[in-house]
Coordinates of C-alpha atoms in Angstrom, one line a residue:
Chain A
M35 CA -123.7 71.8 -6.6
A36 CA -126.0 70.1 -4.2
L37 CA -129.7 69.3 -4.6
E38 CA -132.2 68.5 -1.9
L39 CA -134.6 65.7 -2.4
K40 CA -137.6 65.0 -0.1
S41 CA -139.0 61.4 0.2
S42 CA -142.6 60.6 0.7
D43 CA -142.1 60.3 4.4
N44 CA -140.6 63.8 4.6
K45 CA -136.9 62.9 4.9
I46 CA -134.5 65.3 3.2
F47 CA -131.6 63.9 1.3
E48 CA -128.8 66.2 0.2
V49 CA -127.1 65.0 -3.0
E50 CA -124.6 66.2 -5.5
E51 CA -126.2 67.3 -8.8
L52 CA -124.0 65.0 -10.8
V53 CA -125.4 62.0 -8.8
A54 CA -129.0 63.1 -8.9
V55 CA -129.2 63.8 -12.6
Q56 CA -128.8 60.0 -13.3
S57 CA -132.5 60.3 -12.9
E58 CA -133.8 61.8 -16.1
T59 CA -136.8 63.1 -14.2
I60 CA -134.6 65.1 -11.9
K61 CA -132.4 66.1 -14.8
S62 CA -135.3 67.7 -16.6
L63 CA -136.3 69.6 -13.5
V64 CA -132.7 70.9 -13.2
E65 CA -132.6 71.9 -16.8
D66 CA -136.0 73.7 -16.5
G67 CA -134.6 75.6 -13.5
C68 CA -137.1 74.1 -11.1
A69 CA -134.6 72.6 -8.8
D70 CA -133.7 75.5 -6.6
N71 CA -135.8 74.5 -3.7
V72 CA -136.3 71.1 -2.2
I73 CA -137.6 68.6 -4.8
P74 CA -140.5 66.6 -3.5
L75 CA -140.6 62.9 -4.5
P76 CA -144.0 61.8 -3.2
N77 CA -143.8 58.3 -4.8
V78 CA -140.5 57.2 -3.2
D79 CA -140.1 56.4 0.5
S80 CA -136.8 57.2 2.4
K81 CA -135.7 53.6 2.5
T82 CA -136.0 53.2 -1.2
L83 CA -134.6 56.6 -2.0
E84 CA -131.5 55.8 0.1
L85 CA -130.9 52.7 -2.0
V86 CA -131.5 54.5 -5.3
L87 CA -129.1 57.3 -4.4
D88 CA -126.5 54.7 -3.4
W89 CA -126.9 53.2 -6.9
C90 CA -126.6 56.6 -8.6
K91 CA -123.5 57.6 -6.5
N92 CA -121.7 54.4 -7.3
H93 CA -122.5 54.7 -11.0
V94 CA -120.8 58.1 -11.0
D95 CA -117.8 56.9 -8.9
M96 CA -117.2 53.6 -10.8
K97 CA -118.1 54.9 -14.2
L98 CA -114.8 53.8 -15.8
D99 CA -114.4 50.5 -14.0
E100 CA -116.8 48.1 -15.8
E101 CA -115.8 45.1 -13.8
K102 CA -116.2 46.8 -10.4
L103 CA -119.5 48.3 -11.5
K104 CA -120.9 44.9 -12.5
E105 CA -119.8 43.4 -9.2
Y106 CA -121.6 46.3 -7.4
E107 CA -124.7 45.9 -9.5
D108 CA -124.9 42.1 -8.9
K109 CA -124.6 42.6 -5.1
F110 CA -127.0 45.6 -5.1
I111 CA -129.8 43.7 -6.7
E112 CA -129.7 40.8 -4.3
V113 CA -132.7 42.1 -2.3
D114 CA -136.0 40.5 -1.3
Q115 CA -139.0 40.8 -3.6
A116 CA -140.7 43.7 -1.6
V117 CA -137.6 45.9 -1.9
L118 CA -137.2 44.8 -5.6
Y119 CA -140.6 46.1 -6.5
D120 CA -140.1 49.3 -4.6
L121 CA -136.8 49.8 -6.6
L122 CA -138.7 49.0 -9.8
L123 CA -141.4 51.6 -9.1
A124 CA -138.8 54.2 -8.0
A125 CA -136.6 53.6 -11.0
N126 CA -139.6 53.9 -13.3
Y127 CA -140.8 57.1 -11.6
L128 CA -137.4 58.7 -11.5
N129 CA -136.5 57.4 -14.9
I130 CA -133.2 55.8 -14.1
K131 CA -132.7 53.5 -17.1
D132 CA -129.9 51.3 -15.9
L133 CA -131.5 50.7 -12.5
L134 CA -134.8 49.9 -14.2
N135 CA -133.2 47.5 -16.6
R136 CA -131.2 45.7 -13.9
A137 CA -134.3 45.4 -11.7
C138 CA -136.4 44.1 -14.6
Q139 CA -133.6 41.6 -15.5
K140 CA -133.7 40.4 -11.9
V141 CA -137.4 39.7 -12.0
A142 CA -137.0 38.1 -15.5
D143 CA -134.3 35.8 -14.0
M144 CA -136.8 34.8 -11.4
L145 CA -139.3 33.8 -14.1
K146 CA -136.9 32.1 -16.5
G147 CA -137.4 28.4 -17.2
K148 CA -140.2 28.1 -14.6
T149 CA -143.5 26.5 -15.3
P150 CA -146.6 28.8 -14.7
E151 CA -147.2 26.9 -11.4
Q152 CA -143.7 27.5 -10.2
I153 CA -144.0 31.2 -11.1
R154 CA -147.3 31.6 -9.3
E155 CA -145.6 30.1 -6.2
T156 CA -142.6 32.4 -6.3
L157 CA -144.6 35.5 -7.0
N158 CA -147.7 34.8 -5.0
I159 CA -150.0 35.1 -8.1
V160 CA -153.5 33.9 -7.6
N161 CA -154.8 31.8 -10.5
D162 CA -158.2 33.2 -11.4
F163 CA -158.7 31.0 -14.4
S164 CA -161.0 28.1 -14.4
P165 CA -159.3 24.8 -15.3
E166 CA -161.1 24.9 -18.7
E167 CA -160.0 28.4 -19.4
E168 CA -156.4 27.6 -18.5
E169 CA -156.5 24.5 -20.7
E170 CA -157.8 26.5 -23.6
I171 CA -154.9 28.9 -23.4
R172 CA -152.4 26.1 -23.2
K173 CA -153.8 24.4 -26.3
E174 CA -153.7 27.6 -28.3
N175 CA -150.0 28.0 -27.6
L176 CA -149.0 24.4 -27.7
W177 CA -145.5 25.0 -29.1
A178 CA -144.6 27.2 -26.2
F179 CA -145.8 24.7 -23.6
E180 CA -144.1 21.6 -25.1
E181 CA -141.0 20.2 -23.5
Chain B
M519 CA -156.0 47.4 -0.8
E520 CA -152.5 47.7 0.6
I521 CA -153.1 51.1 2.1
V522 CA -156.1 49.8 3.9
R523 CA -154.1 46.9 5.3
R524 CA -151.3 49.3 6.4
R525 CA -153.8 51.6 8.2
R526 CA -155.3 48.6 10.1
A527 CA -151.8 47.5 11.1
I528 CA -151.0 50.9 12.4
G529 CA -154.3 51.1 14.2
E530 CA -153.5 47.8 15.9
T531 CA -150.1 48.9 17.2
M532 CA -152.0 51.5 19.2
N533 CA -153.2 48.7 21.4
V534 CA -150.6 47.3 23.6
S535 CA -152.2 43.9 24.0
P536 CA -150.2 40.9 22.8
L537 CA -153.1 39.6 20.9
A538 CA -153.3 42.8 18.8
R539 CA -149.5 42.6 18.2
K540 CA -149.8 39.1 17.0
A541 CA -152.6 40.1 14.7
K542 CA -150.4 42.9 13.4
N543 CA -147.5 40.5 12.7
Q544 CA -150.0 38.3 10.8
K545 CA -151.0 41.2 8.6
L546 CA -147.4 42.0 7.8
N547 CA -146.8 38.4 6.8
D548 CA -149.8 38.6 4.5
E549 CA -148.2 41.7 2.9
Q550 CA -145.1 39.7 2.2
N551 CA -147.3 37.1 0.6
T552 CA -149.2 39.5 -1.5
D553 CA -148.9 39.4 -5.2
R554 CA -147.1 42.8 -5.7
I555 CA -145.8 42.0 -9.1
S556 CA -149.2 42.0 -10.7
N557 CA -149.8 45.5 -9.4
L558 CA -146.9 46.9 -11.3
P559 CA -147.8 49.1 -14.2
D560 CA -148.2 47.4 -17.6
A561 CA -145.2 49.1 -19.1
I562 CA -142.9 47.6 -16.4
L563 CA -144.3 44.1 -16.8
Q564 CA -143.9 44.3 -20.5
R565 CA -140.3 45.3 -20.1
I566 CA -139.8 42.3 -17.9
L567 CA -141.5 40.0 -20.3
T568 CA -139.4 41.3 -23.2
L569 CA -136.3 40.1 -21.3
L570 CA -137.7 36.5 -21.4
E571 CA -137.6 34.1 -24.3
T572 CA -140.7 34.5 -26.4
K573 CA -141.8 31.1 -25.4
D574 CA -141.6 31.9 -21.7
A575 CA -143.2 35.3 -22.2
V576 CA -146.2 33.7 -23.9
K577 CA -146.5 31.1 -21.1
T578 CA -147.2 33.9 -18.7
S579 CA -150.6 34.2 -20.3
T580 CA -151.8 31.4 -18.1
L581 CA -150.6 32.9 -14.8
S582 CA -153.8 34.9 -14.2
K583 CA -156.3 37.1 -16.0
R584 CA -154.1 40.1 -15.3
W585 CA -151.3 38.5 -17.3
Q586 CA -153.3 37.0 -20.1
Y587 CA -152.7 39.6 -22.7
L588 CA -149.6 41.4 -21.4
W589 CA -147.2 39.5 -23.6
M590 CA -148.9 40.9 -26.7
S591 CA -147.0 44.1 -26.5
I592 CA -143.5 42.9 -25.9
T593 CA -141.1 44.5 -28.2
D594 CA -138.8 41.5 -28.9
L595 CA -139.9 38.4 -30.6
V596 CA -137.6 35.4 -31.0
F597 CA -138.8 32.3 -32.8
V598 CA -136.2 29.5 -33.3
E599 CA -137.3 26.2 -34.7
D600 CA -134.8 23.6 -33.6
G601 CA -134.4 20.4 -31.7
P602 CA -134.3 16.8 -32.7
D603 CA -138.0 16.5 -33.5
K604 CA -138.6 19.8 -35.2
R605 CA -140.4 18.1 -38.1
K606 CA -142.9 16.6 -35.8
K607 CA -143.5 19.9 -34.1
R608 CA -143.6 21.8 -37.3
V609 CA -147.4 22.5 -37.4
Q610 CA -147.4 23.6 -33.8
F611 CA -144.4 25.9 -34.4
M612 CA -146.1 27.5 -37.5
N613 CA -149.3 27.9 -35.6
F614 CA -147.6 29.5 -32.6
V615 CA -145.7 32.1 -34.6
E616 CA -148.8 32.9 -36.6
R617 CA -150.9 33.3 -33.5
V618 CA -148.4 35.6 -31.8
L619 CA -148.1 37.8 -34.9
V620 CA -151.8 38.0 -35.5
L621 CA -152.7 38.8 -31.9
R622 CA -149.9 41.2 -31.3
D623 CA -151.1 44.8 -30.8
S624 CA -150.0 47.6 -33.0
S625 CA -147.1 48.8 -30.9
D626 CA -143.7 48.8 -32.5
L627 CA -141.4 45.9 -32.5
T628 CA -137.8 46.4 -31.6
L629 CA -136.4 42.9 -32.4
F630 CA -137.6 40.1 -34.5
V631 CA -135.7 36.8 -34.9
L632 CA -136.9 34.0 -37.0
S633 CA -134.9 30.8 -37.6
C634 CA -136.7 28.0 -39.3
D635 CA -136.9 25.8 -42.4
V636 CA -138.9 27.1 -45.3
L637 CA -140.4 23.7 -46.6
N638 CA -143.7 24.5 -48.2
D639 CA -144.5 27.6 -46.2
A640 CA -142.7 30.3 -48.3
S641 CA -145.7 32.6 -48.5
R642 CA -146.5 32.3 -44.8
I643 CA -143.0 33.2 -43.9
N644 CA -143.0 36.1 -46.3
A645 CA -146.1 37.4 -44.5
W646 CA -144.5 37.1 -41.1
I647 CA -141.5 39.1 -42.2
S648 CA -143.8 41.7 -43.7
A649 CA -145.6 41.9 -40.4
A650 CA -142.4 42.6 -38.6
V651 CA -141.5 45.3 -41.0
M652 CA -145.0 46.8 -40.7
H653 CA -144.3 47.0 -36.9
K654 CA -141.3 49.1 -37.6
V655 CA -138.8 46.5 -36.4
Q656 CA -135.3 47.8 -35.9
V657 CA -133.3 44.6 -35.4
L658 CA -134.1 41.8 -37.8
S659 CA -132.5 38.4 -37.9
I660 CA -133.8 35.9 -40.5
G661 CA -132.3 32.4 -40.9
L662 CA -134.1 30.3 -43.4
G663 CA -132.8 26.8 -44.0
S664 CA -134.0 24.2 -46.3
D665 CA -134.1 20.5 -46.2
E666 CA -131.4 18.8 -48.2
D667 CA -134.2 16.9 -49.9
S668 CA -136.4 19.8 -50.7
R669 CA -133.6 21.6 -52.4
C670 CA -133.5 18.8 -54.9
N671 CA -137.3 18.9 -55.3
S672 CA -137.0 22.5 -56.7
E673 CA -139.6 23.9 -54.4
E674 CA -140.6 27.5 -54.9
P675 CA -137.7 29.5 -53.4
I676 CA -138.5 32.0 -50.7
V677 CA -138.9 35.6 -51.8
L678 CA -138.4 38.2 -49.2
P679 CA -141.2 40.9 -49.1
H680 CA -140.6 44.1 -51.0
C681 CA -141.5 46.2 -48.0
L682 CA -138.5 44.8 -46.2
F683 CA -136.1 46.5 -48.7
T684 CA -137.6 49.9 -48.1
S685 CA -137.8 49.7 -44.4
E686 CA -137.1 53.0 -42.7
S687 CA -136.8 51.6 -39.2
L688 CA -134.3 48.8 -39.8
T689 CA -130.9 49.4 -38.3
Y690 CA -129.5 45.9 -38.1
F691 CA -130.3 43.1 -40.6
Y692 CA -128.8 39.5 -40.4
L693 CA -129.9 37.2 -43.2
E694 CA -129.0 33.6 -43.7
L695 CA -130.4 32.1 -46.8
F696 CA -129.3 29.1 -48.8
V697 CA -131.1 30.0 -52.0
L698 CA -131.1 32.8 -54.6
L699 CA -131.6 36.2 -53.0
K700 CA -134.1 38.0 -55.2
V701 CA -133.6 41.7 -54.8
P702 CA -136.5 44.1 -55.9
S703 CA -136.0 47.1 -58.1
S704 CA -136.5 49.6 -55.4
I705 CA -134.1 49.4 -52.4
R706 CA -133.6 51.9 -49.7
F707 CA -132.6 50.9 -46.2
S708 CA -132.6 54.5 -45.0
S709 CA -131.5 53.6 -41.4
L710 CA -129.6 50.4 -41.9
K711 CA -126.2 50.5 -40.1
T712 CA -125.3 46.8 -40.0
L713 CA -125.9 44.2 -42.7
K714 CA -124.7 40.6 -42.5
I715 CA -125.5 38.1 -45.3
R716 CA -124.6 34.4 -45.1
F717 CA -124.8 31.6 -47.6
A718 CA -127.0 33.6 -50.1
I719 CA -126.7 33.0 -53.8
F720 CA -126.5 36.4 -55.5
P721 CA -128.4 36.6 -58.8
D722 CA -126.5 39.1 -61.0
D723 CA -124.5 42.3 -61.2
R724 CA -127.5 44.7 -61.3
S725 CA -129.1 43.2 -58.2
M726 CA -125.9 43.7 -56.3
Q727 CA -125.6 47.3 -57.6
R728 CA -129.1 48.0 -56.4
L729 CA -128.4 46.5 -53.0
F730 CA -125.2 48.2 -52.3
S731 CA -126.5 51.6 -53.6
G732 CA -129.5 51.4 -51.3
V733 CA -127.6 51.5 -48.0
P734 CA -126.7 55.1 -47.5
V735 CA -125.7 55.0 -43.8
L736 CA -124.3 51.5 -43.7
E737 CA -121.3 51.2 -41.3
D738 CA -120.8 47.5 -41.0
L739 CA -121.0 44.9 -43.8
T740 CA -120.3 41.2 -43.6
L741 CA -120.6 38.8 -46.6
D742 CA -120.1 35.3 -45.4
A743 CA -119.8 32.2 -47.6
C744 CA -122.0 33.6 -50.2
C745 CA -122.1 32.4 -53.8
W746 CA -120.9 34.9 -56.4
W747 CA -121.0 32.6 -59.4
N748 CA -123.6 34.8 -61.2
V749 CA -121.9 38.1 -60.4
R750 CA -119.1 39.4 -62.5
S751 CA -118.3 42.5 -60.6
V752 CA -119.6 44.3 -57.6
C753 CA -118.9 47.7 -56.3
I754 CA -119.1 48.5 -52.6
S755 CA -119.0 52.2 -52.0
A756 CA -121.2 52.9 -49.0
P757 CA -119.8 56.3 -47.9
M758 CA -120.0 55.6 -44.2
L759 CA -118.8 52.0 -44.3
K760 CA -116.3 51.5 -41.4
T761 CA -116.1 47.7 -41.2
L762 CA -116.1 45.3 -44.1
A763 CA -115.8 41.5 -43.7
I764 CA -115.7 39.1 -46.6
Y765 CA -115.4 35.3 -46.0
E766 CA -115.3 32.9 -48.9
T767 CA -115.9 29.2 -48.7
V768 CA -112.6 27.4 -48.9
D769 CA -113.4 23.8 -49.7
S770 CA -115.4 24.0 -52.9
L771 CA -113.5 23.8 -56.2
D772 CA -116.0 26.0 -57.9
Q773 CA -114.7 29.2 -59.3
D774 CA -116.5 32.4 -58.5
D775 CA -114.1 34.9 -60.1
C776 CA -116.0 37.9 -59.1
Q777 CA -114.3 41.3 -59.0
F778 CA -114.8 43.4 -55.9
L779 CA -114.3 47.1 -56.3
I780 CA -114.2 48.5 -52.8
F781 CA -114.2 52.3 -52.2
G782 CA -113.1 52.6 -48.6
I783 CA -113.7 56.3 -48.0
S784 CA -114.5 55.7 -44.4
L785 CA -113.2 52.2 -44.1
K786 CA -111.3 51.4 -40.9
Y787 CA -111.4 47.7 -40.6
F788 CA -111.2 45.0 -43.3
Y789 CA -111.5 41.3 -42.6
Y790 CA -111.0 38.6 -45.1
G791 CA -110.9 34.8 -45.0
G792 CA -110.8 32.5 -48.0
A793 CA -108.7 31.1 -50.9
L794 CA -109.0 34.2 -53.1
R795 CA -111.6 32.8 -55.4
N796 CA -112.6 36.4 -56.1
E797 CA -110.5 39.4 -56.8
Y798 CA -110.3 42.4 -54.5
F799 CA -109.5 46.0 -55.6
F800 CA -109.4 48.8 -53.1
Y801 CA -109.6 52.5 -53.7
K802 CA -109.4 55.5 -51.4
T803 CA -108.4 53.6 -48.3
S804 CA -106.6 56.3 -46.4
S805 CA -108.6 55.8 -43.2
L806 CA -107.8 52.1 -43.0
M807 CA -106.6 51.2 -39.6
K808 CA -106.6 47.4 -39.4
A809 CA -106.8 44.5 -41.9
V810 CA -106.9 40.8 -41.1
I811 CA -106.3 38.6 -44.1
Y812 CA -106.7 34.8 -43.6
L813 CA -105.5 33.1 -46.7
G814 CA -106.2 29.4 -46.6
G815 CA -107.3 26.5 -48.7
K816 CA -103.8 25.5 -49.8
D817 CA -105.0 22.1 -50.8
S818 CA -107.8 23.3 -53.0
I819 CA -105.5 25.9 -54.6
E820 CA -102.9 23.3 -55.4
K821 CA -105.4 20.8 -56.6
G822 CA -106.9 23.4 -58.9
N823 CA -103.5 24.6 -60.1
R824 CA -104.4 28.1 -59.1
Q825 CA -101.1 29.1 -57.6
R826 CA -100.2 31.9 -60.0
E827 CA -103.7 33.2 -60.0
V828 CA -103.6 33.4 -56.2
S829 CA -100.3 35.1 -56.3
Y830 CA -101.5 37.8 -58.6
R831 CA -104.6 38.3 -56.4
V832 CA -102.5 38.5 -53.2
H833 CA -100.4 41.2 -54.8
K834 CA -103.5 43.1 -55.9
L835 CA -105.1 42.8 -52.4
L836 CA -101.9 43.9 -50.6
R837 CA -101.5 46.9 -53.0
G838 CA -105.1 47.9 -52.1
L839 CA -104.3 47.7 -48.4
S840 CA -100.9 49.4 -48.5
L841 CA -102.0 52.4 -46.3
V842 CA -103.1 50.2 -43.4
K843 CA -101.7 50.8 -39.9
E844 CA -102.1 47.3 -38.5
L845 CA -102.0 44.1 -40.5
A846 CA -102.6 40.5 -39.4
I847 CA -102.0 37.8 -42.1
T848 CA -101.6 34.1 -42.3
P849 CA -98.1 32.8 -43.2
Y850 CA -99.6 31.3 -46.3
I851 CA -99.8 34.8 -47.7
I852 CA -96.0 35.0 -47.8
E853 CA -96.0 31.7 -49.7
G854 CA -98.7 32.9 -52.0
L855 CA -96.6 36.0 -52.8
S856 CA -93.8 33.8 -54.1
Y857 CA -95.8 31.6 -56.5
A858 CA -95.3 34.3 -59.1
E859 CA -91.8 35.4 -58.5
E860 CA -91.8 38.1 -61.1
L861 CA -94.1 40.1 -58.9
L862 CA -91.9 40.1 -55.9
T863 CA -90.1 43.2 -57.1
H864 CA -93.4 45.1 -57.4
L865 CA -94.6 44.8 -53.8
P866 CA -96.1 48.0 -52.5
V867 CA -94.6 50.0 -49.6
F868 CA -96.6 49.9 -46.5
C869 CA -95.8 53.4 -45.3
N870 CA -98.2 53.6 -42.4
L871 CA -97.8 50.0 -41.1
T872 CA -96.7 49.9 -37.5
C873 CA -97.8 46.5 -36.4
L874 CA -97.5 43.2 -38.3
K875 CA -99.0 40.0 -36.9
F876 CA -98.8 36.5 -38.2
I877 CA -101.8 34.4 -37.3
G878 CA -103.3 31.0 -37.9
E879 CA -100.0 29.0 -38.4
P880 CA -96.4 29.2 -37.4
M881 CA -94.3 31.5 -39.7
N882 CA -91.6 29.7 -41.7
F883 CA -88.7 32.1 -41.7
A884 CA -87.2 30.2 -44.6
S885 CA -89.9 31.5 -46.9
G886 CA -88.2 33.3 -49.7
A887 CA -90.7 36.2 -49.9
L888 CA -90.5 37.1 -46.2
G889 CA -87.4 39.2 -46.8
N890 CA -89.1 40.9 -49.8
I891 CA -92.1 41.9 -47.8
I892 CA -90.3 43.0 -44.7
Q893 CA -88.2 45.3 -46.9
K894 CA -91.5 47.1 -47.7
L895 CA -92.3 47.9 -44.1
P896 CA -90.3 50.9 -43.2
C897 CA -92.1 51.9 -40.0
V898 CA -92.9 48.6 -38.3
N899 CA -92.4 48.9 -34.6
S900 CA -94.1 45.7 -33.5
L901 CA -93.9 42.1 -34.9
K902 CA -96.0 39.4 -33.5
F903 CA -96.0 35.7 -34.3
N904 CA -99.2 34.4 -32.6
V905 CA -98.7 30.7 -33.5
G906 CA -94.9 30.6 -33.4
I907 CA -92.1 30.4 -35.8
F908 CA -89.9 27.7 -37.4
L909 CA -87.1 27.3 -39.9
S910 CA -87.9 24.9 -42.7
P911 CA -85.8 21.8 -42.3
F912 CA -84.6 22.1 -45.9
C913 CA -82.7 25.2 -45.0
E914 CA -79.2 25.0 -43.8
E915 CA -79.6 26.2 -40.3
G916 CA -76.3 27.9 -39.7
E917 CA -76.7 29.7 -42.9
W918 CA -80.1 31.2 -42.9
K919 CA -80.4 35.0 -42.6
L920 CA -82.6 37.8 -43.9
D921 CA -80.4 39.5 -46.5
P922 CA -80.5 42.4 -46.7
V923 CA -82.0 43.3 -43.3
S924 CA -84.9 45.6 -43.6
P925 CA -84.4 49.3 -42.7
C926 CA -87.1 49.1 -40.0
F927 CA -84.8 46.9 -38.0
S928 CA -82.5 49.8 -37.4
T929 CA -85.0 52.6 -37.2
H930 CA -88.3 51.5 -35.8
L931 CA -88.6 47.9 -34.6
K932 CA -89.1 48.0 -30.9
S933 CA -91.1 45.0 -29.9
I934 CA -91.2 41.3 -31.0
T935 CA -93.6 38.7 -29.6
I936 CA -93.4 35.0 -30.3
R937 CA -95.9 32.6 -28.9
E938 CA -96.0 28.8 -29.0
F939 CA -92.2 28.8 -28.8
G940 CA -90.7 25.3 -29.1
G941 CA -87.1 26.0 -28.4
T942 CA -85.8 24.1 -31.4
K943 CA -82.4 24.8 -33.0
G944 CA -84.1 26.5 -36.0
E945 CA -86.2 28.7 -33.8
L946 CA -83.3 29.7 -31.6
H947 CA -81.3 30.6 -34.7
V948 CA -84.0 32.9 -35.9
V949 CA -84.5 34.6 -32.5
N950 CA -80.8 35.1 -32.2
F951 CA -80.7 36.7 -35.7
L952 CA -83.5 39.0 -34.8
L953 CA -81.9 40.1 -31.5
E954 CA -78.6 40.7 -33.4
S955 CA -80.3 42.7 -36.1
A956 CA -82.9 44.8 -34.3
L957 CA -80.7 47.7 -33.2
I958 CA -83.3 49.6 -31.1
L959 CA -85.3 46.7 -29.8
E960 CA -86.9 47.4 -26.4
R961 CA -88.9 44.3 -25.8
L962 CA -88.8 40.6 -26.8
V963 CA -91.7 38.5 -25.4
I964 CA -91.5 34.7 -25.8
S965 CA -94.2 32.4 -24.5
C966 CA -93.4 28.7 -24.6
S967 CA -95.6 26.1 -26.1
L968 CA -96.7 23.7 -23.4
D969 CA -96.5 20.8 -25.9
K970 CA -93.4 21.7 -27.9
F971 CA -91.0 23.2 -25.4
S972 CA -89.1 20.6 -23.4
G973 CA -86.9 21.1 -20.5
G974 CA -89.1 23.0 -18.1
V975 CA -88.2 26.1 -16.1
G976 CA -84.5 25.2 -16.0
R977 CA -84.1 25.1 -19.8
Q978 CA -86.2 28.3 -20.0
K979 CA -83.7 30.1 -17.8
E980 CA -80.8 28.7 -19.9
V981 CA -82.4 29.9 -23.1
H982 CA -83.3 33.3 -21.6
D983 CA -79.7 33.9 -20.5
Q984 CA -78.2 32.9 -23.8
L985 CA -80.6 35.2 -25.6
M986 CA -79.6 38.1 -23.4
L987 CA -76.1 37.7 -24.7
S988 CA -77.2 38.0 -28.3
R989 CA -78.9 41.3 -27.9
R990 CA -77.5 44.1 -30.0
S991 CA -79.8 46.6 -28.2
R992 CA -78.5 46.6 -24.6
T993 CA -81.7 48.0 -23.2
C994 CA -83.8 45.3 -24.6
A995 CA -85.9 43.4 -22.0
I996 CA -86.6 39.7 -22.6
E997 CA -89.7 38.2 -21.1
F998 CA -89.6 34.5 -21.2
S999 CA -92.6 32.4 -20.0

């Protein structure tokens, strides 16, 4: 059975139900009988939706081959930050647990072992603390900042 | 803010002028340099922070004001006190853990790991564990060490909080404790599926009874290197217990002599390692699939003159496991069986056993009891010798044989695997005997030991060809590598 999904920029994607219900959000729509017409997804653009559907399709196809799936996932998540955040938001909105976890893990890997300065650099975070405020937080959590 | 930028960019493309196009490109670059991560919703950022080590998660509090308090809702907290100068950093560590727990919001905890020395902070640590339990923690791992010195100084031993023992949320509990485990009068771990206890000293029979009666849905129990000196008997009868692992310390000469009564109604897997300083009785083990018995400590058994006692205990243990389908044992079990020869005629029949594996050491085929035990395995279809075989040098090589040959050799034995093969005369004699006696053998797999097998590929082929000639079962394939 095929479902029709509409992205925020009005592109229609036809997908097999089995693929689409990897999204818990879409799954509940199907179960409630609301999926007969086109399902609008105003929070996901077509570029991201295409990627997300590729993820879902591959998870159905490679379900039994753990090694192959891991290889696919590692390659899939090698995207630049902008795309990564779009995927995160889409996975959150569509409630696709494994994609959300993988994307979060990717961001966590970007943060691991870095000093706050390095993290700010990588993620373009603006430091809005005064030097005194920052020093105070450091002192309060001394054990975390040691070594 | 982003939408505004995008609108401006679109507006600018309407103009064809190169200046406008340059300005548009600039705006797109700015977008790539914007801090998009901070605009993600709290829940996603907390998910990301949960994937970091607690230290790293707390460090993000200095990134910017947006991040200052995000870490306080992460669901996993891991505090491990280690490193060469952990004494020097002790105060900082204690303050850090305290601060995180005090400032944490009221959302539930999923995982709490604490590994540190107790020293003089028993009551503080007790409070931390209580806090985790109050936050409905599901996975709890507590490792509390003590200084060698402080154990002699008879400091107040750590007492775990009572609320821990009635936690409704706990599903996994790992406890490493070098002191007496005081167990309260009321115990009910209503959701606990996995329990692993290491090094603890158990106080008495009644405590153990309370503990093992208070785990109604327990599926996996591990008791590792615990001290049973104060316990005379313990009954493990958790109705849903699938996996049970008991490891004794092998080196110490202390006697524990505790009797374990194990009702294995749902038991599928049993793992044991030790020198049988305790006794093990099994009841209702019809669902048992696999047992791994690692009998070791030969030196301490001989030093303590415990041979006959061990032999009786091995017999009792094997009797309890006689319904198992797959069994892996150390060769020392065979030796242990023969310490009390009068028992050899009373070995149980393993009527469901299809696979027998020898692990840990090479199997000495000259062991007297080997023939006795193989006689009791009517349905074995697979024999594996994971660390190789040998024929004791005291034995007259040309004369050794298994007499009488077990019935399974004619009716069931289909596969034999021998690893760490050294190609010695004794080993070849054994392999030839097996090939000649196993009438329906389908597969013999031999993998040579890199150290012990001499002669390389040429010799391998020679041995392979010679073995092919010894086969009683003409369809048997021999894989030699």
